[in-house]
Short mmCIF file of C-alpha atoms and ligand atoms in Angstrom, two decimals:
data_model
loop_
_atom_site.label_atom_id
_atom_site.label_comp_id
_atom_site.label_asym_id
_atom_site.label_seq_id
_atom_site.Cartn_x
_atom_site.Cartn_y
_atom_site.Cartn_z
CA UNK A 142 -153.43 56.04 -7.55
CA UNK A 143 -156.54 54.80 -9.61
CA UNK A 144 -155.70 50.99 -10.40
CA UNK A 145 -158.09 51.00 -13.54
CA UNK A 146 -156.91 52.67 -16.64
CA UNK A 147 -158.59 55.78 -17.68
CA UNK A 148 -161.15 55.66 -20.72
CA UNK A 149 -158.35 57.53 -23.23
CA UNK A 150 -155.77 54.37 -21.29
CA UNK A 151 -158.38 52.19 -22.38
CA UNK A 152 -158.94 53.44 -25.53
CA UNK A 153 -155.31 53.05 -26.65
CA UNK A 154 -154.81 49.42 -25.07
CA UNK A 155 -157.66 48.79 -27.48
CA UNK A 156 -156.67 50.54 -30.56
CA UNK A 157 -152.99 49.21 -30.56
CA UNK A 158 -153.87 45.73 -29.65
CA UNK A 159 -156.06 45.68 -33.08
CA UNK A 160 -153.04 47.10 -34.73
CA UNK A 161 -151.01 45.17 -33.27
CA UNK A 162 -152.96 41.88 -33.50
CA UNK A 163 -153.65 42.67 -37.46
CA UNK A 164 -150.41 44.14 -38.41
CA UNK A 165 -147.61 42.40 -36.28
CA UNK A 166 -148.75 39.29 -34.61
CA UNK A 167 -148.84 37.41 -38.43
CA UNK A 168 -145.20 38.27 -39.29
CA UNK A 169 -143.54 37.86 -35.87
CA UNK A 170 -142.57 34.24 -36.63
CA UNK A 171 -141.08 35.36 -40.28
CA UNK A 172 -139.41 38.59 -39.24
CA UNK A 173 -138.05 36.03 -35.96
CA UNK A 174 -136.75 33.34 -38.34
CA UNK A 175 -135.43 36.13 -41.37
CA UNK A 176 -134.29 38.17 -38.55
CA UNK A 177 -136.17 40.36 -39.75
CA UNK A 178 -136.44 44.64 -39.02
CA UNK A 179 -139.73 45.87 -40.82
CA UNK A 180 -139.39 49.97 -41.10
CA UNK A 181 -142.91 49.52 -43.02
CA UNK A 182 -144.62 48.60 -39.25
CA UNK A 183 -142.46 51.45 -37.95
CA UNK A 184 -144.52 53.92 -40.47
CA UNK A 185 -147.52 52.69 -39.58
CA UNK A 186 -146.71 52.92 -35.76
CA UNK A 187 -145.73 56.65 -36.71
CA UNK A 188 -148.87 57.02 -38.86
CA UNK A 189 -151.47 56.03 -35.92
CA UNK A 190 -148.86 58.09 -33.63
CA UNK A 191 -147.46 55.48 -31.35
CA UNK A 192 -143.87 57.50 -31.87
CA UNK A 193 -145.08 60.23 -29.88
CA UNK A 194 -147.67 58.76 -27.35
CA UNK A 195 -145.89 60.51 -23.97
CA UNK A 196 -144.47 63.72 -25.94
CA UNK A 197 -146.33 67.34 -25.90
CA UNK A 198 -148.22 67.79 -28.60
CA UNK A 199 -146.17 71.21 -29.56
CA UNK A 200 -143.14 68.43 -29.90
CA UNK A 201 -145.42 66.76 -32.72
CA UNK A 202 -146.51 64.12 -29.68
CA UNK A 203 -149.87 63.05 -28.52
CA UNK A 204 -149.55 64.51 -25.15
CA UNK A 205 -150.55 61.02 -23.27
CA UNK A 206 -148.77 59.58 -20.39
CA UNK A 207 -146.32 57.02 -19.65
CA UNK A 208 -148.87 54.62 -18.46
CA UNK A 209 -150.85 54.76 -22.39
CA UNK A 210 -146.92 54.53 -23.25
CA UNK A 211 -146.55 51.35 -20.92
CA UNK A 212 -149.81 50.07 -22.44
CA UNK A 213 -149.11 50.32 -26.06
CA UNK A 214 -145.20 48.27 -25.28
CA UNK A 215 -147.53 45.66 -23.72
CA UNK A 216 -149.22 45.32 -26.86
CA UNK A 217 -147.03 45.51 -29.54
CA UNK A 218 -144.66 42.99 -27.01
CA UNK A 219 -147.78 40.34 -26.99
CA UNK A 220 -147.69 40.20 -30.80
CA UNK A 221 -144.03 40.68 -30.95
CA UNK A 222 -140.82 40.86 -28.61
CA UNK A 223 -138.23 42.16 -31.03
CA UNK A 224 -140.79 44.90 -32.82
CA UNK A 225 -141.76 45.72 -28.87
CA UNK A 226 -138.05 46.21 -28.12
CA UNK A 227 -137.63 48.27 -31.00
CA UNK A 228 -140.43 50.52 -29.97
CA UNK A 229 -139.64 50.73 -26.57
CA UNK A 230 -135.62 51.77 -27.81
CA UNK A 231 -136.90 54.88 -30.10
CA UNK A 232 -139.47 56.00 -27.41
CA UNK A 233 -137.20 55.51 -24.19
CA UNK A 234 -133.79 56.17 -25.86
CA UNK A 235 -134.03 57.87 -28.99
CA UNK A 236 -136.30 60.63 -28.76
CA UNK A 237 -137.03 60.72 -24.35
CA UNK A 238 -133.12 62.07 -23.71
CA UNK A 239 -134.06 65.15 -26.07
CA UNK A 240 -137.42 65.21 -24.68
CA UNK A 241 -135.46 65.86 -21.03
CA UNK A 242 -132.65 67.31 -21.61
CA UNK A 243 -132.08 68.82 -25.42
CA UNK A 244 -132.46 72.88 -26.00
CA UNK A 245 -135.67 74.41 -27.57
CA UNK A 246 -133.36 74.35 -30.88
CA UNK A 247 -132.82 70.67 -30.58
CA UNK A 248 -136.35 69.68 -29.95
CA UNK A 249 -137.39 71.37 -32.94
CA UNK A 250 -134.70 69.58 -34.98
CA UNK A 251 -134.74 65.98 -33.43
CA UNK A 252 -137.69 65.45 -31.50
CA UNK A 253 -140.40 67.07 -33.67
CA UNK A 254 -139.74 64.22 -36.48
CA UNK A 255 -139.08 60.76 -34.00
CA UNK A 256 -142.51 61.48 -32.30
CA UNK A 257 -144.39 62.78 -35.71
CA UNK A 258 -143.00 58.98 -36.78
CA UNK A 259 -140.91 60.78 -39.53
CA UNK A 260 -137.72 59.22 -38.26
CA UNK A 261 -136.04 57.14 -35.83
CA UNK A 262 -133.60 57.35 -33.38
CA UNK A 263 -130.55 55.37 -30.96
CA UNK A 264 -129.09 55.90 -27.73
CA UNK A 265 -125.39 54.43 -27.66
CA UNK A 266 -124.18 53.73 -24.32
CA UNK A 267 -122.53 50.22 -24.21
CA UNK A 268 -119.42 49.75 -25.50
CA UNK A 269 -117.22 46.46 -25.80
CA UNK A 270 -115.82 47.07 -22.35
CA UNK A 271 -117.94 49.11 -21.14
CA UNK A 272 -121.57 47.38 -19.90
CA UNK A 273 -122.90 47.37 -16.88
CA UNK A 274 -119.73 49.85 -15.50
CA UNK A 275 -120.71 52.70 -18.09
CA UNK A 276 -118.48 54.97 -16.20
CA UNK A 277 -115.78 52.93 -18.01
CA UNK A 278 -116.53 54.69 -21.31
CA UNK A 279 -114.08 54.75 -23.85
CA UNK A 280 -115.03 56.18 -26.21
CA UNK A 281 -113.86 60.32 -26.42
CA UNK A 282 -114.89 64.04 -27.51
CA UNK A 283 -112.48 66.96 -28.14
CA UNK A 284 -112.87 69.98 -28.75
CA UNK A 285 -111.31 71.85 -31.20
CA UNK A 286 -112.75 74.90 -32.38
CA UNK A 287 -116.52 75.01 -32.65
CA UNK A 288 -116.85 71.27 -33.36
CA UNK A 289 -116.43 67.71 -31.21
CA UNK A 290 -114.13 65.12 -32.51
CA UNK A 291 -115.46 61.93 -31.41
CA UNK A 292 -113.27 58.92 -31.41
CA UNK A 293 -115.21 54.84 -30.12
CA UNK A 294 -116.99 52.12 -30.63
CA UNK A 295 -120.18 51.24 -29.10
CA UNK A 296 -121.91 47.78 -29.54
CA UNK A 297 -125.81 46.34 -29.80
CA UNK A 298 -127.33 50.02 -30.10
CA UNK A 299 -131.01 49.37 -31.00
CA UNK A 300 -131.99 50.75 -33.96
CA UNK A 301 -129.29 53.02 -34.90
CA UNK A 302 -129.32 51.04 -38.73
CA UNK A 303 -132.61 52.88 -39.09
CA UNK A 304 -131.94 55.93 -37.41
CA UNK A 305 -131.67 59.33 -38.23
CA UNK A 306 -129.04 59.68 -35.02
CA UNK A 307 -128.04 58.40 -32.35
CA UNK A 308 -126.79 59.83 -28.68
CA UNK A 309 -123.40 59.18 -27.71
CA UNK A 310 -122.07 59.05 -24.57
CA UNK A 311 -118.52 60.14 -24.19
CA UNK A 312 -115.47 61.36 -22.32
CA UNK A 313 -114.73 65.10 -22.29
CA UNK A 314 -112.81 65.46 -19.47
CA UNK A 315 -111.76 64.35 -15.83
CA UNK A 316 -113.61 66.09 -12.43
CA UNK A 317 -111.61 66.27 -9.76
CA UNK A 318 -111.80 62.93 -8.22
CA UNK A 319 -110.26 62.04 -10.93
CA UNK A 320 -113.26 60.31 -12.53
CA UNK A 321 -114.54 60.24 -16.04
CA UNK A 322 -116.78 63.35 -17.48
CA UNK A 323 -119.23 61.52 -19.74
CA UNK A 324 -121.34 64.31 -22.08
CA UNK A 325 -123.76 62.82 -24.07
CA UNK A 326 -124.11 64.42 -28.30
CA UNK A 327 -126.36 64.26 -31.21
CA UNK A 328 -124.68 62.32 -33.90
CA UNK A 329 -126.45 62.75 -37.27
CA UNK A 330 -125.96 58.78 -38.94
CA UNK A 331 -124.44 60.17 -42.04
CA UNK A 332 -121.47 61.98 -40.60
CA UNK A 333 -118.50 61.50 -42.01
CA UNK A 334 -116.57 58.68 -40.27
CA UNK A 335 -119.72 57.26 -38.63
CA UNK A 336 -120.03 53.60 -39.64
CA UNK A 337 -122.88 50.91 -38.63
CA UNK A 338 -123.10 47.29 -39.49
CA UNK A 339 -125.80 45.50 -37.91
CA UNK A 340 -124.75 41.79 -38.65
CA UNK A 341 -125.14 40.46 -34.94
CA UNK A 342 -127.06 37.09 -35.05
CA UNK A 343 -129.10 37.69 -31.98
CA UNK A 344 -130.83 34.42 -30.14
CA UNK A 345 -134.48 36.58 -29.42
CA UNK A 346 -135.81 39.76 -30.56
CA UNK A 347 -134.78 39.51 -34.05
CA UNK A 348 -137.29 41.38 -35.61
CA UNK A 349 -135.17 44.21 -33.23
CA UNK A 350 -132.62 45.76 -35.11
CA UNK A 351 -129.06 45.54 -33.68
CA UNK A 352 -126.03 47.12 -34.37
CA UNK A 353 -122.30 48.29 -33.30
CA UNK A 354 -120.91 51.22 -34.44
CA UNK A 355 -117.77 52.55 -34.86
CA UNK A 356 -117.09 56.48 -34.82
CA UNK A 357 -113.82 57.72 -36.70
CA UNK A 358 -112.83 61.45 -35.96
CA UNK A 359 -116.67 62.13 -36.40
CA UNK A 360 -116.98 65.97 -35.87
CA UNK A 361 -120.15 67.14 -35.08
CA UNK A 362 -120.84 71.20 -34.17
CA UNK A 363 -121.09 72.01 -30.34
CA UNK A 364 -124.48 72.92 -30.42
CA UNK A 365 -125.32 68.87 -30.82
CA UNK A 366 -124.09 68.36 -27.18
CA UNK A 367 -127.05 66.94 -25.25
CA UNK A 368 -127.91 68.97 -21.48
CA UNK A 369 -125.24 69.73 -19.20
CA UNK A 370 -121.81 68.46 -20.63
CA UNK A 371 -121.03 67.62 -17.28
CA UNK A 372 -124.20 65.50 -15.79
CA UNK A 373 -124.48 62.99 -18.95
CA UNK A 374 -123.63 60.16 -16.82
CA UNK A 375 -126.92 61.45 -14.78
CA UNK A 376 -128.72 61.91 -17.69
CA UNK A 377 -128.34 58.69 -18.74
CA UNK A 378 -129.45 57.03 -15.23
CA UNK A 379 -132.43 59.06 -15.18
CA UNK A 380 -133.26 57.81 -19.20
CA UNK A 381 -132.23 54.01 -18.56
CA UNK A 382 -134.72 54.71 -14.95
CA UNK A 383 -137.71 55.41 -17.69
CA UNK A 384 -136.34 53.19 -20.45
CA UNK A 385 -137.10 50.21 -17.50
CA UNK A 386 -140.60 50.86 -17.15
CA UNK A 387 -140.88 50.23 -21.21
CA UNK A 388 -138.81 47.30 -20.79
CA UNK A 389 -140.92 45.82 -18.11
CA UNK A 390 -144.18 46.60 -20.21
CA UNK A 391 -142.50 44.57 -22.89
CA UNK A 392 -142.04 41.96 -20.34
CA UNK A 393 -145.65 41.74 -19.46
CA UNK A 394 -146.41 41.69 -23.13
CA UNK A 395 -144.81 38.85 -23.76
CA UNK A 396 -145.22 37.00 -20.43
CA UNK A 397 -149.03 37.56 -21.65
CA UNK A 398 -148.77 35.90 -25.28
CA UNK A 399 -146.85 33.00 -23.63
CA UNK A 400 -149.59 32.67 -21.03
CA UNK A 401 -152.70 33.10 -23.45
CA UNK A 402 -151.08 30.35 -25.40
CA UNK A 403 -150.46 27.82 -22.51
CA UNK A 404 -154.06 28.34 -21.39
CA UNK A 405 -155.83 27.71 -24.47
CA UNK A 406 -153.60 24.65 -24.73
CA UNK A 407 -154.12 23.23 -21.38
CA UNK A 408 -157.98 23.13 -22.34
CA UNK A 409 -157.44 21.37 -25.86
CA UNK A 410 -154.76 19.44 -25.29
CA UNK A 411 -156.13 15.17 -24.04
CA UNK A 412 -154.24 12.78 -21.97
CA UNK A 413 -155.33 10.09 -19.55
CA UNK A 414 -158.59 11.03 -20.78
CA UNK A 415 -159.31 14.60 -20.05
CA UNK A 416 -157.99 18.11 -20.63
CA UNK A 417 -154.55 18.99 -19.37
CA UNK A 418 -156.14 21.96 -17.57
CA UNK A 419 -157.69 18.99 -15.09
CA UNK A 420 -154.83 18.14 -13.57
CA UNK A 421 -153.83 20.29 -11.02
CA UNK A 422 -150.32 20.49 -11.55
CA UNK A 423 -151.17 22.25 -14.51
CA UNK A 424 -153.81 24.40 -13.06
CA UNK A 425 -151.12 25.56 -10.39
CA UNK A 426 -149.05 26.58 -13.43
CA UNK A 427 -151.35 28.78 -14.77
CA UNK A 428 -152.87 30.19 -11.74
CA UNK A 429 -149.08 31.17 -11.06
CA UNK A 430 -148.42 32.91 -14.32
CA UNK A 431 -151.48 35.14 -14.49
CA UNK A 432 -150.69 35.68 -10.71
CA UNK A 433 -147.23 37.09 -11.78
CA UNK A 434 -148.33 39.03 -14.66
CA UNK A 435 -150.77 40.90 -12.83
CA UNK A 436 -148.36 41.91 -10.11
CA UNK A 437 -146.19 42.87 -12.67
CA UNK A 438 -148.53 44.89 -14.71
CA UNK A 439 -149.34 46.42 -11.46
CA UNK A 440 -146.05 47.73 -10.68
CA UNK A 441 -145.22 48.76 -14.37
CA UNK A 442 -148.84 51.12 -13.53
CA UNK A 443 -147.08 52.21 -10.89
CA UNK A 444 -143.79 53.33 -11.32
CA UNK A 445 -145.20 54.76 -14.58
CA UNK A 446 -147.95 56.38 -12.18
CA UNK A 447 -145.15 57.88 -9.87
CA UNK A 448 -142.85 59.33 -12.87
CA UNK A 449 -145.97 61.18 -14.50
CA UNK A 450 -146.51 62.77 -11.09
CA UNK A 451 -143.00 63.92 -10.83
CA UNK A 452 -142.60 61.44 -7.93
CA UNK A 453 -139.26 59.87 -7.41
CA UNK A 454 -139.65 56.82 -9.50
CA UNK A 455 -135.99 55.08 -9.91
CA UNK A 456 -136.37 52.16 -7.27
CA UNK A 457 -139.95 51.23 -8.30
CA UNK A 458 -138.97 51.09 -12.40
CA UNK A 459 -136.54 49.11 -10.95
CA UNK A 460 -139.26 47.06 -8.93
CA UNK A 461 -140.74 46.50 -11.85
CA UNK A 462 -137.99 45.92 -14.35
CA UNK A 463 -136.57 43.05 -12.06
CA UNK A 464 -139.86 41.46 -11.12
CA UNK A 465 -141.45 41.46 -14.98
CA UNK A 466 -138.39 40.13 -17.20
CA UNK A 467 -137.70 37.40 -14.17
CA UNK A 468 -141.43 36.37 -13.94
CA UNK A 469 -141.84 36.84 -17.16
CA UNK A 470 -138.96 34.73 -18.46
CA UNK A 471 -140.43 32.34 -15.76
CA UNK A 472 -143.88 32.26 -17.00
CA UNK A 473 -142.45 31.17 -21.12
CA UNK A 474 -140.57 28.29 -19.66
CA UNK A 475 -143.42 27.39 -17.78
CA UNK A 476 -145.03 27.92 -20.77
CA UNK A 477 -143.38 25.42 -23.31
CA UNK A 478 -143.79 22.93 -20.06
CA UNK A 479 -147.57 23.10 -20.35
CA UNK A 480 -147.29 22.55 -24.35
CA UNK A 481 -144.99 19.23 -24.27
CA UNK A 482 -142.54 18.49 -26.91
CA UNK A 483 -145.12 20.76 -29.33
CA UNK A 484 -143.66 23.59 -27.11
CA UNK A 485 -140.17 22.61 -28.13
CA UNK A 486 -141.43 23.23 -31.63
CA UNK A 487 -141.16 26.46 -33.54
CA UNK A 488 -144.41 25.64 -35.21
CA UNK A 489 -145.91 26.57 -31.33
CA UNK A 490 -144.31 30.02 -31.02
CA UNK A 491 -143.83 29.59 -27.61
CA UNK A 492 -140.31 29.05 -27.42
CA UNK A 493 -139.90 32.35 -29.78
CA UNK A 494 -141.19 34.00 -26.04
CA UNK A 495 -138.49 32.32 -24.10
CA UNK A 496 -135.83 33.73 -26.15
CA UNK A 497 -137.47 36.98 -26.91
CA UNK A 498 -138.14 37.60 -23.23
CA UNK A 499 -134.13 36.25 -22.21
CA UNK A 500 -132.81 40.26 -22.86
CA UNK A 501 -135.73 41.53 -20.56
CA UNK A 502 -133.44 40.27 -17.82
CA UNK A 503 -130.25 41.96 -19.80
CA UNK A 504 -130.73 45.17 -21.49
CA UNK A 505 -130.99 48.52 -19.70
CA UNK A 506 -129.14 47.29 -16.93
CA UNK A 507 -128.84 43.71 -15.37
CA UNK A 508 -131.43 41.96 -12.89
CA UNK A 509 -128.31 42.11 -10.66
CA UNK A 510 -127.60 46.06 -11.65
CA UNK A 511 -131.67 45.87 -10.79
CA UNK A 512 -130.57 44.55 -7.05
CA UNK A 513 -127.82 47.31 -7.05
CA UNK A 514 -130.11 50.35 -8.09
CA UNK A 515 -132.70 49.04 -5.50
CA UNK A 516 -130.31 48.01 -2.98
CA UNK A 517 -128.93 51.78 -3.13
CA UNK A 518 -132.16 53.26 -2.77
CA UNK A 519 -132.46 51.57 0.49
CA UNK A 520 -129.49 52.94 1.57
CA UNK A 521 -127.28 50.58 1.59
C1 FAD B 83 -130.36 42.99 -28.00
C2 FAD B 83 -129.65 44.04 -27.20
C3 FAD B 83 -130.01 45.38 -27.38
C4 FAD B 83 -129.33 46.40 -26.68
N1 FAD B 83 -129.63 47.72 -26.94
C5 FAD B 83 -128.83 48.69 -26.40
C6 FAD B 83 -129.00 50.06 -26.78
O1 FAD B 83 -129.90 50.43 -27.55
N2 FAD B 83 -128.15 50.99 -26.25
C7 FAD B 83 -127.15 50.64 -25.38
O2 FAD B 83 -126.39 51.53 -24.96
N3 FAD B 83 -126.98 49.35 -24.99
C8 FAD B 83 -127.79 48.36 -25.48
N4 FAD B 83 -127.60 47.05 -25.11
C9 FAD B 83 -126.56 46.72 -24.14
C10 FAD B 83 -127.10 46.28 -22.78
O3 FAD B 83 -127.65 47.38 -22.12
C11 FAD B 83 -125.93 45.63 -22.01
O4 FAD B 83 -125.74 44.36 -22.60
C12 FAD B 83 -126.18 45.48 -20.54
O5 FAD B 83 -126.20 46.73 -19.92
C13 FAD B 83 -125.13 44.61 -19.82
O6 FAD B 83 -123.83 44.96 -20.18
P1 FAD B 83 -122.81 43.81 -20.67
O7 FAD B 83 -123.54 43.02 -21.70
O8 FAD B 83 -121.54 44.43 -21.05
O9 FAD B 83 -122.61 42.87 -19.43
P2 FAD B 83 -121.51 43.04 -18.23
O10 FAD B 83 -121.64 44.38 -17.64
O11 FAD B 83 -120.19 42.60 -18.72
O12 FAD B 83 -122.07 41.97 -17.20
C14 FAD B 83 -121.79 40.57 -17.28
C15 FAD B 83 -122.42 39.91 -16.04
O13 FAD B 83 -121.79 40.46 -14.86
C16 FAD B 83 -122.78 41.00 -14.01
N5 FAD B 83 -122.26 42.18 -13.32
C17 FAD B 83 -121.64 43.26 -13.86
N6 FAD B 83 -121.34 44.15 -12.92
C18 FAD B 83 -121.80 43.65 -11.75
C19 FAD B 83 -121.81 44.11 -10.39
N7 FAD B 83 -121.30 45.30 -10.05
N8 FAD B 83 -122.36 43.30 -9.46
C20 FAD B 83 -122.90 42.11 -9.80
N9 FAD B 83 -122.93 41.62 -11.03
C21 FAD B 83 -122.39 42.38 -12.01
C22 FAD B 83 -123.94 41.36 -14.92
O14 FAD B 83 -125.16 41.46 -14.22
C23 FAD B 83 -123.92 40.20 -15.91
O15 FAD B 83 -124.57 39.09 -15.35
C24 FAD B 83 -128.31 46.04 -25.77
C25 FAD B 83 -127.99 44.68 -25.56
C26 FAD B 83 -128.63 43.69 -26.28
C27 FAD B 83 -128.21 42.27 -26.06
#
């Protein structure tokens, strides 16, 4: 594995960190306190062709790889956590799942549009009592003639308010251990039946839009069923497995605006005489934070490295999904410390990072679901 990035890796980390510096950085703290969703920055992002960074170009992508994917969450995450998370959500979960697993027919129809940056799409897993245990699904598909009924309620699905659809996981059957079937299936956002409110009031990532959704007799035809009707609970392991290398990079992002900040204060900022940065308590601070977001960004490189070369990648995304939201969420308290009281502040924007980077450590499975995945890997 090389550990520098490649020129056209380069060349992206530089073009979407102007973008991102220009375009998003200025309204985080507005779209954060209005809680904010901007579709506008999502056109843009679709414009420049962020949508459809590690997508084929004959699926209207730009053929790069999931490290210039892992790069560009970075970015937009420095300038903003909730825009990041919104990114990483239609790259990871709305269009990826079709990407893997949809039919030549559904590519066309789906895919071609979320990575042209024509439209956006969700990934509905979590449901009120269903979390962490997805095989507890409730929600359920019949068949009855050529079409699905689909019957559930799903909660905080990222971005399905501005989606064209969103993929549903639900029961179709038993096996015969008696356990839940889950399929997963293409619902178009104005079916009939389909409704989505997106009123949650969401400590962090609020310039992320939220929503639950409720689905009443929705019938959508049987061609919308997504892979194998039988392996969408393995379907959706292997998309949350790539979904956690985005969420990482989002980490680092973030982990990296909260450290730039704390740095440049520690040099301005005068007591007893001298620079903050003087005193070594501080200076152990910050040599700990970059030290923790360069391992991180290491192993983001890495398990990003390992899924582009087809190699087995589950227990390093994991790797680095645990390590980079818990560092990370590490490195913005750590970061408020350096800034005082004025950290406390919302004037700062440092404690915006400390609640943006809180659902690093939540979404896409757990830090402890982290310890579970990797703890199974090892055989236990
Ligand atoms: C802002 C936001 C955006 C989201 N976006 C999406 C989305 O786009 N699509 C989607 O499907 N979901 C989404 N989610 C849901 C998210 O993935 C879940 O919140 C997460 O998987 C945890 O599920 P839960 O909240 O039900 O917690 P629970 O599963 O109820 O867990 C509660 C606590 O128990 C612990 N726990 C549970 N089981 C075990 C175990 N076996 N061993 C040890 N500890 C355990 C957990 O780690 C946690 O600490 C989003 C959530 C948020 C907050």
């Amino acid at each position: 594995m090389n550990f520098e990035l490649t020129k056209e890796q380069q060349m992206i980390k530089e073009m979407v960190r102007e973008f991102a510096e220009k375009e998003i950085a200025p309204n985080a703290a507005k779209w954060d306190e209005e809680a904010y969703f901007s579709i506008e920055i999502f056109k843009k992002m679709g414009e420049l062709g962020l949508l459809g960074i590690p997508f084929p170009e004959e699926y209207g992508g730009a053929g790069g790889d999931t490290i210039s994917y892992a790069v560009a969450v970075e970015e937009i995450g420095r300038a903003c956590g909730g825009t990041g998370l919104s990114y990483a959500a239609a790259v990871s979960l709305g269009a990826s799942p079709i990407y893997y697993f949809g039919t030549e027919e559904q590519k066309q129809k789906w895919l071609v549009p979320m990575a042209k940056g024509e439209a956006l799409g969700a990934f509905g897993l979590t449901e009120p009592n269903a979390g962490s245990d997805a095989g507890g699904t409730r929600t359920r598909a019949v068949l009855d003639g050529d079409e699905y009924v689909i019957n559930g309620e799903k909660c905080w699905i990222t971005n399905a308010g501005h989606a064209r659809q969103v993929i549903v996981t639900a029961v179709t059957g038993k096996d015969d251990k008696d356990k839940n079937i889950i399929s997963a299936f293409i619902v178009p956002t104005n079916a009939p039946g389909f409704t989505i409110q997106c009123n949650y009031d969401k400590m962090g990532v609020r310039a992320s839009n939220t929503c639950e959704l409720v689905l009443e007799n929705v019938r959508v035809p049987k061609e919308n069923i997504l892979g194998d009707p039988a392996k969408g609970f393995k379907q959706f392991l292997y998309t949350l497995d790539g979904g956690r290398i985005s969420i990482a990079a989002l980490a680092v992002g973030i982990a990296q605006a909260a450290f730039e900040k704390a740095l440049q204060y520690a040099k301005e900022r005068k007591q007893f005489g001298q620079s903050i940065s003087k005193f070594q308590a501080i200076q152990f601070k910050l040599a700990d934070m970059a030290m923790e977001i360069e391992l991180a960004r290491s192993m983001v490189y890495k398990a990003a490295w390992l899924k582009d070369q087809g190699k087995p990648f589950t227990k390093e995304a994991s790797f680095a999904k645990l390590f980079a939201s818990e560092a990370g969420f590490r490195i913005c308290n750590q970061a408020i410390q350096i800034h005082g009281g004025y950290g406390y502040m919302k004037e700062y924007g440092v404690e915006r990072h400390l609640r943006d980077i809180k659902l690093m450590e939540i979404g896409e499975g757990t830090s402890e679901i982290q310890r579970l995945v990797i703890a199974r890997q090892l055989g236990c």
